């Protein structure tokens, strides 16, 4: 069960990290687009621009900034979800390691008991053989 939990946590972590990377990439693309658009606009302004184009630019930049704010919030949430998934993954790994340690400890105890049982059986066999041999020699 612990192994299944660790495997599920690994999968969830991978998915959360991918979503965070995708959100960061989307945000970066929007920021680059904004910078490029503003640069082109500023170079156009030097040759003159009519009021309608100026207003359109400002409206577009407001919408772009709103999109950037939304993408930034989405990226922040995705990074936070990735952090939570990583914490869950670490917890699942800790549990799995603890169970593995307990399992190894149990296996060692079983080996010790088996070795003691084998030694006791061997000692009994040797003692019985010695008694039979001793009894056989005293009967002669």
mmCIF file of N, CA and C in Angstrom:
data_model
loop_
_atom_site.group_PDB
_atom_site.id
_atom_site.type_symbol
_atom_site.label_atom_id
_atom_site.label_comp_id
_atom_site.label_asym_id
_atom_site.label_seq_id
_atom_site.Cartn_x
_atom_site.Cartn_y
_atom_site.Cartn_z
ATOM 1 N N UNK A 1 0.836 -1.197 0.000
ATOM 2 C CA UNK A 1 0.000 0.000 0.000
ATOM 3 C C UNK A 1 0.878 1.256 0.000
ATOM 4 N N UNK A 2 1.930 1.207 0.806
ATOM 5 C CA UNK A 2 2.842 2.361 0.869
ATOM 6 C C UNK A 2 3.524 2.567 -0.476
ATOM 7 N N UNK A 3 3.879 1.474 -1.135
ATOM 8 C CA UNK A 3 4.526 1.581 -2.449
ATOM 9 C C UNK A 3 3.559 2.189 -3.458
ATOM 10 N N UNK A 4 2.287 1.772 -3.402
ATOM 11 C CA UNK A 4 1.285 2.339 -4.304
ATOM 12 C C UNK A 4 1.096 3.827 -4.032
ATOM 13 N N UNK A 5 1.082 4.195 -2.751
ATOM 14 C CA UNK A 5 0.970 5.611 -2.392
ATOM 15 C C UNK A 5 2.155 6.413 -2.899
ATOM 16 N N UNK A 6 3.350 5.833 -2.785
ATOM 17 C CA UNK A 6 4.556 6.527 -3.266
ATOM 18 C C UNK A 6 4.523 6.655 -4.784
ATOM 19 N N UNK A 7 4.059 5.611 -5.464
ATOM 20 C CA UNK A 7 3.963 5.677 -6.930
ATOM 21 C C UNK A 7 2.950 6.729 -7.362
ATOM 22 N N UNK A 8 1.810 6.776 -6.680
ATOM 23 C CA UNK A 8 0.787 7.776 -6.998
ATOM 24 C C UNK A 8 1.310 9.186 -6.732
ATOM 25 N N UNK A 9 2.017 9.352 -5.629
ATOM 26 C CA UNK A 9 2.575 10.672 -5.289
ATOM 27 C C UNK A 9 3.617 11.086 -6.322
ATOM 28 N N UNK A 10 4.387 10.133 -6.824
ATOM 29 C CA UNK A 10 5.386 10.432 -7.854
ATOM 30 C C UNK A 10 4.698 10.916 -9.122
ATOM 31 N N UNK A 11 3.634 10.235 -9.508
ATOM 32 C CA UNK A 11 2.880 10.628 -10.692
ATOM 33 C C UNK A 11 2.275 12.017 -10.508
ATOM 34 N N UNK A 12 1.680 12.259 -9.344
ATOM 35 C CA UNK A 12 1.070 13.563 -9.073
ATOM 36 C C UNK A 12 2.118 14.671 -9.080
ATOM 37 N N UNK A 13 3.288 14.383 -8.527
ATOM 38 C CA UNK A 13 4.356 15.379 -8.512
ATOM 39 C C UNK A 13 4.787 15.715 -9.935
ATOM 40 N N UNK A 14 4.960 14.697 -10.751
ATOM 41 C CA UNK A 14 5.352 14.941 -12.143
ATOM 42 C C UNK A 14 4.336 15.787 -12.882
ATOM 43 N N UNK A 15 3.057 15.476 -12.688
ATOM 44 C CA UNK A 15 2.004 16.246 -13.346
ATOM 45 C C UNK A 15 1.969 17.687 -12.829
ATOM 46 N N UNK A 16 2.105 17.855 -11.526
ATOM 47 C CA UNK A 16 2.076 19.210 -10.944
ATOM 48 C C UNK A 16 3.271 20.032 -11.428
ATOM 49 N N UNK A 17 4.424 19.395 -11.511
ATOM 50 C CA UNK A 17 5.613 20.116 -11.987
ATOM 51 C C UNK A 17 5.440 20.502 -13.460
ATOM 52 N N UNK A 18 4.841 19.613 -14.254
ATOM 53 C CA UNK A 18 4.609 19.921 -15.669
ATOM 54 C C UNK A 18 3.637 21.088 -15.806
ATOM 55 N N UNK A 19 2.564 21.081 -14.998
ATOM 56 C CA UNK A 19 1.612 22.201 -15.050
ATOM 57 C C UNK A 19 2.284 23.514 -14.648
ATOM 58 N N UNK A 20 3.151 23.464 -13.643
ATOM 59 C CA UNK A 20 3.853 24.680 -13.208
ATOM 60 C C UNK A 20 4.782 25.182 -14.310
ATOM 61 N N UNK A 21 5.485 24.260 -14.953
ATOM 62 C CA UNK A 21 6.389 24.673 -16.042
ATOM 63 C C UNK A 21 5.590 25.251 -17.209
ATOM 64 N N UNK A 22 4.453 24.642 -17.527
ATOM 65 C CA UNK A 22 3.616 25.153 -18.617
ATOM 66 C C UNK A 22 3.082 26.546 -18.287
ATOM 67 N N UNK A 23 2.647 26.740 -17.042
ATOM 68 C CA UNK A 23 2.121 28.045 -16.627
ATOM 69 C C UNK A 23 3.225 29.103 -16.659
ATOM 70 N N UNK A 24 4.420 28.745 -16.209
ATOM 71 C CA UNK A 24 5.545 29.686 -16.256
ATOM 72 C C UNK A 24 5.902 30.035 -17.702
ATOM 73 N N UNK A 25 5.845 29.036 -18.566
ATOM 74 C CA UNK A 25 6.160 29.273 -19.988
ATOM 75 C C UNK A 25 5.125 30.202 -20.611
ATOM 76 N N UNK A 26 3.848 29.995 -20.281
ATOM 77 C CA UNK A 26 2.791 30.854 -20.804
ATOM 78 C C UNK A 26 2.978 32.287 -20.311
ATOM 79 N N UNK A 27 3.290 32.442 -19.032
ATOM 80 C CA UNK A 27 3.518 33.769 -18.478
ATOM 81 C C UNK A 27 4.701 34.445 -19.160
ATOM 82 N N UNK A 28 5.773 33.707 -19.333
ATOM 83 C CA UNK A 28 6.970 34.265 -19.993
ATOM 84 C C UNK A 28 6.646 34.701 -21.420
ATOM 85 N N UNK A 29 5.862 33.903 -22.125
ATOM 86 C CA UNK A 29 5.482 34.243 -23.498
ATOM 87 C C UNK A 29 4.672 35.536 -23.521
ATOM 88 N N UNK A 30 3.724 35.664 -22.602
ATOM 89 C CA UNK A 30 2.925 36.891 -22.543
ATOM 90 C C UNK A 30 3.785 38.110 -22.211
ATOM 91 N N UNK A 31 4.712 37.944 -21.268
ATOM 92 C CA UNK A 31 5.595 39.065 -20.909
ATOM 93 C C UNK A 31 6.479 39.466 -22.089
ATOM 94 N N UNK A 32 6.983 38.488 -22.802
ATOM 95 C CA UNK A 32 7.809 38.791 -23.983
ATOM 96 C C UNK A 32 6.985 39.476 -25.065
ATOM 97 N N UNK A 33 5.756 38.999 -25.256
ATOM 98 C CA UNK A 33 4.871 39.605 -26.249
ATOM 99 C C UNK A 33 4.568 41.051 -25.865
ATOM 100 N N UNK A 34 4.313 41.301 -24.583
ATOM 101 C CA UNK A 34 4.017 42.656 -24.130
ATOM 102 C C UNK A 34 5.203 43.572 -24.407
ATOM 103 N N UNK A 35 6.388 43.081 -24.057
ATOM 104 C CA UNK A 35 7.600 43.890 -24.275
ATOM 105 C C UNK A 35 7.804 44.180 -25.765
ATOM 106 N N UNK A 36 7.624 43.172 -26.589
ATOM 107 C CA UNK A 36 7.789 43.347 -28.035
ATOM 108 C C UNK A 36 6.739 44.304 -28.596
ATOM 109 N N UNK A 37 5.494 44.138 -28.179
ATOM 110 C CA UNK A 37 4.414 44.996 -28.659
ATOM 111 C C UNK A 37 4.647 46.439 -28.246
ATOM 112 N N UNK A 38 5.076 46.645 -27.002
ATOM 113 C CA UNK A 38 5.338 47.997 -26.525
ATOM 114 C C UNK A 38 6.513 48.606 -27.288
ATOM 115 N N UNK A 39 7.515 47.820 -27.565
ATOM 116 C CA UNK A 39 8.676 48.312 -28.325
ATOM 117 C C UNK A 39 8.255 48.766 -29.717
ATOM 118 N N UNK A 40 7.476 47.912 -30.386
ATOM 119 C CA UNK A 40 7.018 48.274 -31.735
ATOM 120 C C UNK A 40 6.151 49.528 -31.694
ATOM 121 N N UNK A 41 5.310 49.602 -30.664
ATOM 122 C CA UNK A 41 4.453 50.772 -30.545
ATOM 123 C C UNK A 41 5.288 52.033 -30.332
ATOM 124 N N UNK A 42 6.281 51.953 -29.459
ATOM 125 C CA UNK A 42 7.124 53.126 -29.188
ATOM 126 C C UNK A 42 7.890 53.561 -30.432
ATOM 127 N N UNK A 43 8.308 52.614 -31.244
ATOM 128 C CA UNK A 43 8.998 53.001 -32.478
ATOM 129 C C UNK A 43 8.011 53.623 -33.467
ATOM 130 N N UNK A 44 6.761 53.230 -33.414
ATOM 131 C CA UNK A 44 5.733 53.800 -34.282
ATOM 132 C C UNK A 44 5.371 55.210 -33.823
ATOM 133 N N UNK A 45 5.383 55.429 -32.517
ATOM 134 C CA UNK A 45 5.016 56.725 -31.953
ATOM 135 C C UNK A 45 5.978 57.812 -32.442
ATOM 136 N N UNK A 46 7.220 57.484 -32.687
ATOM 137 C CA UNK A 46 8.199 58.495 -33.108
ATOM 138 C C UNK A 46 7.843 59.082 -34.467
ATOM 139 N N UNK A 47 7.093 58.330 -35.274
ATOM 140 C CA UNK A 47 6.686 58.852 -36.584
ATOM 141 C C UNK A 47 5.323 59.504 -36.524
ATOM 142 N N UNK A 48 4.684 59.430 -35.380
ATOM 143 C CA UNK A 48 3.372 60.046 -35.196
ATOM 144 C C UNK A 48 2.278 58.998 -35.168
ATOM 145 N N UNK A 49 1.259 59.298 -34.365
ATOM 146 C CA UNK A 49 0.161 58.344 -34.211
ATOM 147 C C UNK A 49 -1.113 59.123 -33.932
ATOM 148 N N UNK A 50 -2.209 58.636 -34.465
ATOM 149 C CA UNK A 50 -3.477 59.337 -34.239
ATOM 150 C C UNK A 50 -4.078 58.917 -32.895
ATOM 151 N N UNK A 51 -4.987 59.696 -32.369
ATOM 152 C CA UNK A 51 -5.578 59.424 -31.065
ATOM 153 C C UNK A 51 -6.273 58.061 -30.977
ATOM 154 N N UNK A 52 -6.891 57.615 -32.053
ATOM 155 C CA UNK A 52 -7.596 56.320 -32.035
ATOM 156 C C UNK A 52 -6.589 55.184 -31.863
ATOM 157 N N UNK A 53 -5.472 55.251 -32.542
ATOM 158 C CA UNK A 53 -4.439 54.221 -32.423
ATOM 159 C C UNK A 53 -3.851 54.243 -31.015
ATOM 160 N N UNK A 54 -3.684 55.464 -30.482
ATOM 161 C CA UNK A 54 -3.167 55.597 -29.111
ATOM 162 C C UNK A 54 -4.133 54.946 -28.115
ATOM 163 N N UNK A 55 -5.441 55.225 -28.279
ATOM 164 C CA UNK A 55 -6.453 54.645 -27.406
ATOM 165 C C UNK A 55 -6.493 53.118 -27.567
ATOM 166 N N UNK A 56 -6.424 52.640 -28.796
ATOM 167 C CA UNK A 56 -6.427 51.192 -29.051
ATOM 168 C C UNK A 56 -5.223 50.518 -28.394
ATOM 169 N N UNK A 57 -4.085 51.195 -28.477
ATOM 170 C CA UNK A 57 -2.885 50.645 -27.845
ATOM 171 C C UNK A 57 -3.091 50.513 -26.345
ATOM 172 N N UNK A 58 -3.595 51.572 -25.726
ATOM 173 C CA UNK A 58 -3.808 51.532 -24.273
ATOM 174 C C UNK A 58 -4.842 50.473 -23.877
ATOM 175 N N UNK A 59 -5.913 50.354 -24.637
ATOM 176 C CA UNK A 59 -6.915 49.327 -24.338
ATOM 177 C C UNK A 59 -6.318 47.930 -24.475
ATOM 178 N N UNK A 60 -5.553 47.748 -25.549
ATOM 179 C CA UNK A 60 -4.936 46.441 -25.763
ATOM 180 C C UNK A 60 -3.945 46.128 -24.646
ATOM 181 N N UNK A 61 -3.139 47.112 -24.238
ATOM 182 C CA UNK A 61 -2.169 46.910 -23.169
ATOM 183 C C UNK A 61 -2.879 46.596 -21.844
ATOM 184 N N UNK A 62 -4.029 47.244 -21.592
ATOM 185 C CA UNK A 62 -4.779 46.936 -20.382
ATOM 186 C C UNK A 62 -5.257 45.482 -20.389
ATOM 187 N N UNK A 63 -5.769 45.052 -21.544
ATOM 188 C CA UNK A 63 -6.225 43.667 -21.656
ATOM 189 C C UNK A 63 -5.046 42.699 -21.536
ATOM 190 N N UNK A 64 -3.932 43.065 -22.140
ATOM 191 C CA UNK A 64 -2.732 42.221 -22.068
ATOM 192 C C UNK A 64 -2.214 42.156 -20.631
ATOM 193 N N UNK A 65 -2.224 43.293 -19.942
ATOM 194 C CA UNK A 65 -1.791 43.305 -18.538
ATOM 195 C C UNK A 65 -2.729 42.466 -17.660
ATOM 196 N N UNK A 66 -4.029 42.522 -17.948
ATOM 197 C CA UNK A 66 -4.984 41.700 -17.196
ATOM 198 C C UNK A 66 -4.704 40.219 -17.450
ATOM 199 N N UNK A 67 -4.403 39.898 -18.700
ATOM 200 C CA UNK A 67 -4.052 38.514 -19.037
ATOM 201 C C UNK A 67 -2.765 38.081 -18.353
ATOM 202 N N UNK A 68 -1.817 38.998 -18.285
ATOM 203 C CA UNK A 68 -0.543 38.701 -17.608
ATOM 204 C C UNK A 68 -0.785 38.496 -16.114
ATOM 205 N N UNK A 69 -1.626 39.344 -15.516
ATOM 206 C CA UNK A 69 -1.954 39.177 -14.097
ATOM 207 C C UNK A 69 -2.609 37.818 -13.850
ATOM 208 N N UNK A 70 -3.521 37.452 -14.731
ATOM 209 C CA UNK A 70 -4.206 36.166 -14.597
ATOM 210 C C UNK A 70 -3.212 35.017 -14.781
ATOM 211 N N UNK A 71 -2.345 35.124 -15.784
ATOM 212 C CA UNK A 71 -1.345 34.079 -16.025
ATOM 213 C C UNK A 71 -0.357 33.996 -14.868
ATOM 214 N N UNK A 72 -0.028 35.145 -14.284
ATOM 215 C CA UNK A 72 0.876 35.161 -13.137
ATOM 216 C C UNK A 72 0.240 34.471 -11.936
ATOM 217 N N UNK A 73 -1.044 34.757 -11.695
ATOM 218 C CA UNK A 73 -1.754 34.110 -10.586
ATOM 219 C C UNK A 73 -1.847 32.604 -10.834
ATOM 220 N N UNK A 74 -2.092 32.230 -12.078
ATOM 221 C CA UNK A 74 -2.171 30.811 -12.429
ATOM 222 C C UNK A 74 -0.812 30.132 -12.213
ATOM 223 N N UNK A 75 0.260 30.799 -12.624
ATOM 224 C CA UNK A 75 1.610 30.245 -12.440
ATOM 225 C C UNK A 75 1.953 30.117 -10.960
ATOM 226 N N UNK A 76 1.584 31.130 -10.180
ATOM 227 C CA UNK A 76 1.826 31.064 -8.730
ATOM 228 C C UNK A 76 1.075 29.884 -8.106
ATOM 229 N N UNK A 77 -0.178 29.722 -8.504
ATOM 230 C CA UNK A 77 -0.986 28.619 -7.969
ATOM 231 C C UNK A 77 -0.404 27.273 -8.399
ATOM 232 N N UNK A 78 0.059 27.186 -9.628
ATOM 233 C CA UNK A 78 0.636 25.930 -10.119
ATOM 234 C C UNK A 78 1.941 25.604 -9.388
ATOM 235 N N UNK A 79 2.757 26.637 -9.125
ATOM 236 C CA UNK A 79 3.995 26.400 -8.367
ATOM 237 C C UNK A 79 3.679 25.972 -6.943
ATOM 238 N N UNK A 80 2.663 26.576 -6.340
ATOM 239 C CA UNK A 80 2.261 26.209 -4.975
ATOM 240 C C UNK A 80 1.737 24.770 -4.946
ATOM 241 N N UNK A 81 0.954 24.405 -5.955
ATOM 242 C CA UNK A 81 0.450 23.028 -6.038
ATOM 243 C C UNK A 81 1.614 22.051 -6.214
ATOM 244 N N UNK A 82 2.630 22.446 -6.966
ATOM 245 C CA UNK A 82 3.808 21.591 -7.150
ATOM 246 C C UNK A 82 4.557 21.436 -5.822
ATOM 247 N N UNK A 83 4.628 22.511 -5.040
ATOM 248 C CA UNK A 83 5.274 22.417 -3.726
ATOM 249 C C UNK A 83 4.515 21.460 -2.807
ATOM 250 N N UNK A 84 3.182 21.556 -2.838
ATOM 251 C CA UNK A 84 2.374 20.636 -2.021
ATOM 252 C C UNK A 84 2.547 19.194 -2.495
ATOM 253 N N UNK A 85 2.588 19.009 -3.799
ATOM 254 C CA UNK A 85 2.777 17.659 -4.346
ATOM 255 C C UNK A 85 4.154 17.122 -3.966
ATOM 256 N N UNK A 86 5.142 18.000 -3.936
ATOM 257 C CA UNK A 86 6.491 17.569 -3.547
ATOM 258 C C UNK A 86 6.513 17.182 -2.064
ATOM 259 N N UNK A 87 5.830 17.965 -1.235
ATOM 260 C CA UNK A 87 5.770 17.638 0.197
ATOM 261 C C UNK A 87 5.059 16.295 0.396
ATOM 262 N N UNK A 88 3.981 16.070 -0.347
ATOM 263 C CA UNK A 88 3.265 14.793 -0.270
ATOM 264 C C UNK A 88 4.172 13.652 -0.732
ATOM 265 N N UNK A 89 4.897 13.882 -1.814
ATOM 266 C CA UNK A 89 5.814 12.861 -2.331
ATOM 267 C C UNK A 89 6.878 12.517 -1.288
ATOM 268 N N UNK A 90 7.430 13.559 -0.656
ATOM 269 C CA UNK A 90 8.446 13.322 0.370
ATOM 270 C C UNK A 90 7.865 12.527 1.542
ATOM 271 N N UNK A 91 6.643 12.840 1.927
ATOM 272 C CA UNK A 91 5.989 12.113 3.019
ATOM 273 C C UNK A 91 5.768 10.654 2.626
ATOM 274 N N UNK A 92 5.324 10.429 1.409
ATOM 275 C CA UNK A 92 5.097 9.054 0.946
ATOM 276 C C UNK A 92 6.422 8.286 0.875
ATOM 277 N N UNK A 93 7.472 8.959 0.452
ATOM 278 C CA UNK A 93 8.784 8.308 0.404
ATOM 279 C C UNK A 93 9.268 7.965 1.811
ATOM 280 N N UNK A 94 9.015 8.870 2.755
ATOM 281 C CA UNK A 94 9.402 8.629 4.142
ATOM 282 C C UNK A 94 8.665 7.408 4.689
ATOM 283 N N UNK A 95 7.365 7.336 4.428
ATOM 284 C CA UNK A 95 6.579 6.190 4.878
ATOM 285 C C UNK A 95 7.096 4.899 4.254
ATOM 286 N N UNK A 96 7.348 4.950 2.956
ATOM 287 C CA UNK A 96 7.829 3.757 2.262
ATOM 288 C C UNK A 96 9.161 3.303 2.841
ATOM 289 N N UNK A 97 10.038 4.257 3.117
ATOM 290 C CA UNK A 97 11.339 3.914 3.696
ATOM 291 C C UNK A 97 11.155 3.299 5.086
ATOM 292 N N UNK A 98 10.243 3.869 5.863
ATOM 293 C CA UNK A 98 9.989 3.343 7.210
ATOM 294 C C UNK A 98 9.467 1.908 7.130
ATOM 295 N N UNK A 99 8.553 1.659 6.216
ATOM 296 C CA UNK A 99 8.035 0.294 6.068
ATOM 297 C C UNK A 99 9.125 -0.656 5.581
ATOM 298 N N UNK A 100 9.978 -0.161 4.696
ATOM 299 C CA UNK A 100 11.084 -1.006 4.225
ATOM 300 C C UNK A 100 12.031 -1.354 5.373
ATOM 301 N N UNK A 101 12.300 -0.382 6.230
ATOM 302 C CA UNK A 101 13.168 -0.637 7.387
ATOM 303 C C UNK A 101 12.518 -1.670 8.302
ATOM 304 N N UNK A 102 11.218 -1.497 8.552
ATOM 305 C CA UNK A 102 10.510 -2.471 9.397
ATOM 306 C C UNK A 102 10.512 -3.862 8.769
ATOM 307 N N UNK A 103 10.320 -3.919 7.478
ATOM 308 C CA UNK A 103 10.318 -5.198 6.770
ATOM 309 C C UNK A 103 11.689 -5.861 6.840
ATOM 310 N N UNK A 104 12.738 -5.062 6.634
ATOM 311 C CA UNK A 104 14.096 -5.611 6.717
ATOM 312 C C UNK A 104 14.388 -6.092 8.137
ATOM 313 N N UNK A 105 13.960 -5.332 9.114
ATOM 314 C CA UNK A 105 14.158 -5.713 10.515
ATOM 315 C C UNK A 105 13.430 -7.025 10.822
ATOM 316 N N UNK A 106 12.210 -7.143 10.327
ATOM 317 C CA UNK A 106 11.441 -8.369 10.525
ATOM 318 C C UNK A 106 12.135 -9.556 9.847
ATOM 319 N N UNK A 107 12.614 -9.344 8.620
ATOM 320 C CA UNK A 107 13.327 -10.419 7.909
ATOM 321 C C UNK A 107 14.568 -10.858 8.677
ATOM 322 N N UNK A 108 15.300 -9.901 9.230
ATOM 323 C CA UNK A 108 16.499 -10.247 10.005
ATOM 324 C C UNK A 108 16.127 -11.031 11.252
ATOM 325 N N UNK A 109 15.050 -10.601 11.916
ATOM 326 C CA UNK A 109 14.606 -11.332 13.109
ATOM 327 C C UNK A 109 14.210 -12.754 12.739
ATOM 328 N N UNK A 110 13.538 -12.914 11.626
ATOM 329 C CA UNK A 110 13.151 -14.249 11.177
ATOM 330 C C UNK A 110 14.385 -15.102 10.874
ATOM 331 N N UNK A 111 15.391 -14.488 10.274
ATOM 332 C CA UNK A 111 16.632 -15.215 9.984
ATOM 333 C C UNK A 111 17.330 -15.628 11.274
ATOM 334 N N UNK A 112 17.341 -14.737 12.265
ATOM 335 C CA UNK A 112 17.960 -15.054 13.558
ATOM 336 C C UNK A 112 17.209 -16.206 14.217
ATOM 337 N N UNK A 113 15.875 -16.137 14.208
ATOM 338 C CA UNK A 113 15.080 -17.221 14.803
ATOM 339 C C UNK A 113 15.309 -18.533 14.063
ATOM 340 N N UNK A 114 15.366 -18.475 12.748
ATOM 341 C CA UNK A 114 15.595 -19.694 11.958
ATOM 342 C C UNK A 114 16.978 -20.268 12.257
ATOM 343 N N UNK A 115 17.967 -19.396 12.395
ATOM 344 C CA UNK A 115 19.322 -19.857 12.705
ATOM 345 C C UNK A 115 19.367 -20.484 14.094
ATOM 346 N N UNK A 116 18.678 -19.861 15.060
ATOM 347 C CA UNK A 116 18.640 -20.426 16.414
ATOM 348 C C UNK A 116 17.927 -21.778 16.418
ATOM 349 N N UNK A 117 16.816 -21.869 15.683
ATOM 350 C CA UNK A 117 16.076 -23.124 15.590
ATOM 351 C C UNK A 117 16.946 -24.216 14.952
ATOM 352 N N UNK A 118 17.644 -23.832 13.893
ATOM 353 C CA UNK A 118 18.527 -24.773 13.211
ATOM 354 C C UNK A 118 19.659 -25.214 14.133
ATOM 355 N N UNK A 119 20.212 -24.271 14.893
ATOM 356 C CA UNK A 119 21.282 -24.605 15.832
ATOM 357 C C UNK A 119 20.760 -25.525 16.935
ATOM 358 N N UNK A 120 19.560 -25.212 17.459
ATOM 359 C CA UNK A 120 18.967 -26.054 18.499
ATOM 360 C C UNK A 120 18.712 -27.470 17.971
ATOM 361 N N UNK A 121 18.168 -27.570 16.759
ATOM 362 C CA UNK A 121 17.916 -28.884 16.165
ATOM 363 C C UNK A 121 19.219 -29.647 15.959
ATOM 364 N N UNK A 122 20.240 -28.930 15.529
ATOM 365 C CA UNK A 122 21.549 -29.554 15.320
ATOM 366 C C UNK A 122 22.135 -30.030 16.647
ATOM 367 N N UNK A 123 22.005 -29.193 17.689
ATOM 368 C CA UNK A 123 22.497 -29.572 19.011
ATOM 369 C C UNK A 123 21.740 -30.794 19.550
ATOM 370 N N UNK A 124 20.424 -30.799 19.363
ATOM 371 C CA UNK A 124 19.630 -31.946 19.816
ATOM 372 C C UNK A 124 20.053 -33.220 19.081
ATOM 373 N N UNK A 125 20.239 -33.122 17.791
ATOM 374 C CA UNK A 125 20.642 -34.272 17.000
ATOM 375 C C UNK A 125 22.000 -34.790 17.486
ATOM 376 N N UNK A 126 22.919 -33.855 17.690
ATOM 377 C CA UNK A 126 24.257 -34.258 18.153
ATOM 378 C C UNK A 126 24.174 -34.879 19.536
ATOM 379 N N UNK A 127 23.363 -34.310 20.424
ATOM 380 C CA UNK A 127 23.223 -34.849 21.781
ATOM 381 C C UNK A 127 22.595 -36.236 21.731
ATOM 382 N N UNK A 128 21.564 -36.396 20.936
ATOM 383 C CA UNK A 128 20.915 -37.714 20.813
ATOM 384 C C UNK A 128 21.882 -38.741 20.221
ATOM 385 N N UNK A 129 22.649 -38.324 19.259
ATOM 386 C CA UNK A 129 23.621 -39.230 18.642
ATOM 387 C C UNK A 129 24.677 -39.628 19.676
ATOM 388 N N UNK A 130 25.107 -38.647 20.455
ATOM 389 C CA UNK A 130 26.100 -38.928 21.478
ATOM 390 C C UNK A 130 25.533 -39.904 22.513
ATOM 391 N N UNK A 131 24.280 -39.675 22.919
ATOM 392 C CA UNK A 131 23.645 -40.565 23.905
ATOM 393 C C UNK A 131 23.515 -41.967 23.340
ATOM 394 N N UNK A 132 23.098 -42.096 22.083
ATOM 395 C CA UNK A 132 22.963 -43.423 21.469
ATOM 396 C C UNK A 132 24.314 -44.107 21.351
ATOM 397 N N UNK A 133 25.319 -43.317 20.983
ATOM 398 C CA UNK A 133 26.668 -43.881 20.852
ATOM 399 C C UNK A 133 27.189 -44.289 22.221
ATOM 400 N N UNK A 134 26.977 -43.453 23.232
ATOM 401 C CA UNK A 134 27.427 -43.758 24.591
ATOM 402 C C UNK A 134 26.685 -44.974 25.133
ATOM 403 N N UNK A 135 25.409 -45.062 24.887
ATOM 404 C CA UNK A 135 24.610 -46.192 25.384
ATOM 405 C C UNK A 135 25.026 -47.473 24.679
ATOM 406 N N UNK A 136 25.362 -47.367 23.421
ATOM 407 C CA UNK A 136 25.807 -48.545 22.673
ATOM 408 C C UNK A 136 27.152 -49.048 23.147
ATOM 409 N N UNK A 137 27.993 -48.153 23.560
ATOM 410 C CA UNK A 137 29.327 -48.566 24.039
ATOM 411 C C UNK A 137 29.236 -49.147 25.455
ATOM 412 N N UNK A 138 28.330 -48.638 26.265
ATOM 413 C CA UNK A 138 28.208 -49.157 27.622
ATOM 414 C C UNK A 138 27.531 -50.524 27.636
ATOM 415 N N UNK A 139 26.766 -50.848 26.644
ATOM 416 C CA UNK A 139 26.115 -52.163 26.559
ATOM 417 C C UNK A 139 27.107 -53.231 26.142
ATOM 418 N N UNK A 140 28.164 -52.956 25.633
ATOM 419 C CA UNK A 140 29.126 -53.950 25.158
ATOM 420 C C UNK A 140 29.894 -54.510 26.243
#
